[in-house]
Tab-separated table of C-alpha atoms (C1' of nucleotides) in Angstrom:
chain	number	residue	atom	x	y	z
A	28	MET	CA	18.232	-95.082	88.851
A	29	SER	CA	15.211	-96.327	89.662
A	30	TRP	CA	12.977	-93.535	90.118
A	31	ASP	CA	11.727	-93.833	93.900
A	32	ALA	CA	8.278	-91.291	95.220
A	33	LYS	CA	10.366	-88.617	96.907
A	34	ASP	CA	12.314	-88.699	93.845
A	35	VAL	CA	9.339	-87.917	91.628
A	36	ALA	CA	7.744	-85.743	94.389
A	37	LEU	CA	10.704	-83.592	94.524
A	38	LEU	CA	11.310	-83.504	90.413
A	39	LYS	CA	7.683	-82.571	90.139
A	40	GLN	CA	7.989	-80.101	92.871
A	41	LEU	CA	11.466	-78.405	91.963
A	42	TRP	CA	10.198	-78.895	88.178
A	43	ALA	CA	7.511	-76.501	89.017
A	44	ASP	CA	9.250	-74.718	91.637
A	45	GLY	CA	10.292	-73.597	87.709
A	46	GLN	CA	13.699	-74.913	88.823
A	47	SER	CA	15.351	-76.169	85.245
A	48	ALA	CA	16.432	-79.585	84.376
A	49	GLY	CA	19.630	-79.330	84.908
A	50	GLN	CA	19.290	-77.487	88.475
A	51	ILE	CA	16.438	-80.514	89.144
A	52	ALA	CA	19.252	-82.746	87.942
A	53	SER	CA	21.902	-81.725	89.621
A	54	ARG	CA	20.008	-82.337	93.003
A	55	LEU	CA	18.349	-84.885	92.065
A	56	GLY	CA	21.914	-86.652	91.428
A	57	TYR	CA	21.095	-88.022	87.822
A	58	SER	CA	21.829	-86.267	84.670
A	59	ARG	CA	18.952	-83.408	83.649
A	60	ASN	CA	18.793	-85.842	80.141
A	61	ALA	CA	17.294	-88.217	82.689
A	62	VAL	CA	15.117	-85.560	84.010
A	63	SER	CA	13.518	-84.540	81.263
A	64	ALA	CA	12.939	-88.091	80.414
A	65	LYS	CA	11.201	-88.777	83.569
A	66	LEU	CA	9.228	-85.339	82.781
A	67	LYS	CA	8.129	-86.457	79.463
A	68	ARG	CA	7.210	-89.632	80.082
A	69	LEU	CA	5.676	-88.572	82.986
A	70	GLY	CA	3.315	-86.480	80.198
A	71	HIS	CA	5.133	-82.644	81.288
A	72	LYS	CA	3.553	-79.849	78.766
A	73	ARG	CA	6.113	-78.037	77.003
A	74	GLY	CA	5.789	-73.629	76.762
A	75	HIS	CA	6.258	-73.919	80.802
A	76	LYS	CA	9.911	-71.565	82.003
A	77	PRO	CA	8.836	-68.583	82.896
A	78	PRO	CA	11.406	-68.007	86.299
A	79	THR	CA	14.933	-69.294	84.653
A	80	THR	CA	16.804	-69.797	87.375
A	81	SER	CA	20.167	-68.977	87.494
A	82	PRO	CA	22.053	-72.159	86.347
A	83	LYS	CA	24.128	-71.879	89.538
A	84	ILE	CA	25.348	-76.015	89.754
A	85	VAL	CA	26.076	-76.784	93.081
A	86	ALA	CA	24.986	-80.603	93.054
A	87	VAL	CA	24.642	-80.954	96.614
A	88	PRO	CA	22.824	-84.186	97.844
A	89	THR	CA	20.630	-81.586	100.041
A	90	ARG	CA	19.043	-85.424	101.606
A	91	ARG	CA	17.185	-83.071	104.586
A	92	PRO	CA	15.839	-85.440	106.503
A	93	ALA	CA	12.430	-83.927	106.914
A	94	LEU	CA	11.876	-84.186	103.762
A	95	ALA	CA	12.800	-88.130	103.489
A	96	ALA	CA	10.953	-88.262	107.657
A	97	ALA	CA	7.544	-87.450	105.799
A	98	CYS	CA	8.431	-88.524	101.988
A	99	GLY	CA	8.726	-91.807	104.544
A	100	ARG	CA	6.990	-92.215	107.140
A	101	PRO	CA	6.390	-90.229	109.844
A	102	VAL	CA	7.212	-91.255	113.740
A	103	ASP	CA	4.119	-91.632	115.732
A	104	LYS	CA	6.108	-91.026	119.425
A	105	VAL	CA	3.394	-90.862	121.441
A	106	VAL	CA	4.337	-90.903	125.312
A	107	SER	CA	1.688	-89.359	127.874
A	108	LYS	CA	-0.263	-88.684	125.313
A	109	PRO	CA	-2.623	-90.750	123.744
A	110	LYS	CA	-4.420	-88.199	122.652
A	111	GLN	CA	-5.897	-88.964	118.478
A	112	VAL	CA	-3.053	-87.051	117.246
A	113	PRO	CA	-5.217	-85.328	113.563
A	114	THR	CA	-1.833	-87.028	111.619
A	115	PRO	CA	-3.598	-86.732	108.139
A	116	THR	CA	0.058	-87.983	106.744
A	117	LYS	CA	-2.287	-88.752	103.689
A	118	GLU	CA	-1.052	-86.703	101.376
A	119	PHE	CA	0.683	-83.087	101.417
A	120	THR	CA	-1.260	-79.757	100.401
A	121	LYS	CA	0.995	-77.410	98.276
A	122	ARG	CA	1.552	-75.036	101.298
A	123	GLU	CA	3.574	-78.619	102.840
A	124	LEU	CA	5.112	-78.870	100.086
A	125	TYR	CA	6.243	-76.231	98.988
A	126	ALA	CA	7.167	-75.552	102.681
A	127	MET	CA	9.362	-78.576	102.280
A	128	LEU	CA	10.959	-78.043	99.037
A	129	ALA	CA	11.908	-74.153	99.707
A	130	ASP	CA	13.239	-75.057	102.845
A	131	ALA	CA	15.582	-78.352	101.021
A	132	VAL	CA	16.399	-76.167	98.273
A	133	ARG	CA	17.077	-73.022	100.332
A	134	ASN	CA	19.147	-74.875	102.928
A	135	THR	CA	21.368	-76.267	99.699
A	136	GLY	CA	23.002	-72.412	100.160
B	14	DC	C1'	31.157	-71.301	74.612
B	15	DC	C1'	27.180	-71.514	77.923
B	16	DC	C1'	23.013	-72.399	79.084
B	17	DT	C1'	17.999	-74.490	77.997
B	18	DG	C1'	14.062	-78.537	77.070
B	19	DA	C1'	12.608	-82.290	74.058
B	20	DT	C1'	13.272	-86.521	71.659
B	21	DT	C1'	15.662	-89.612	69.401
B	22	DC	C1'	17.755	-94.388	70.333
B	23	DG	C1'	20.240	-98.513	72.525
B	24	DC	C1'	19.476	-100.964	76.592
C	20	DG	C1'	10.684	-97.431	81.784
C	21	DC	C1'	15.821	-95.669	82.245
C	22	DG	C1'	19.685	-93.034	81.211
C	23	DA	C1'	22.786	-90.669	76.946
C	24	DA	C1'	23.038	-89.186	73.101
C	25	DT	C1'	21.327	-86.005	70.340
C	26	DC	C1'	18.654	-82.271	68.493
C	27	DA	C1'	17.105	-77.668	67.804
C	28	DG	C1'	16.602	-73.210	70.362
C	29	DG	C1'	17.903	-68.712	73.044
DNA sequence: CCCTGATTCGC
DNA sequence: GCGAATCAGG
């Protein structure tokens, strides 16, 4: 068990999204304890759980390729377009993060 | 009884 | 730092 960047990223995202530790833990594949503990180490502040997400404990290894690709290293399939592709693949804006997050999340069903 | 998060405890 | 066990509340 080692929290990879994507793990923590997804964790944070899901957590910020309003997902409960149990949900996040389930999708991530860890126990809610691990998630809570990890969050604690990360530096989470209590008093935060307005959206009580439905306890749909449907653990599914939703490993979205898009997410993995995004988190990993994107490709540069530039064939005949030497044009300097504006790929500031440095960080993800909230929208981008939320986009892939929502996609991965909703796809869970 | 189920769930929630938070903290403690051993490795 | 990691996770399980445990605690405290709803």
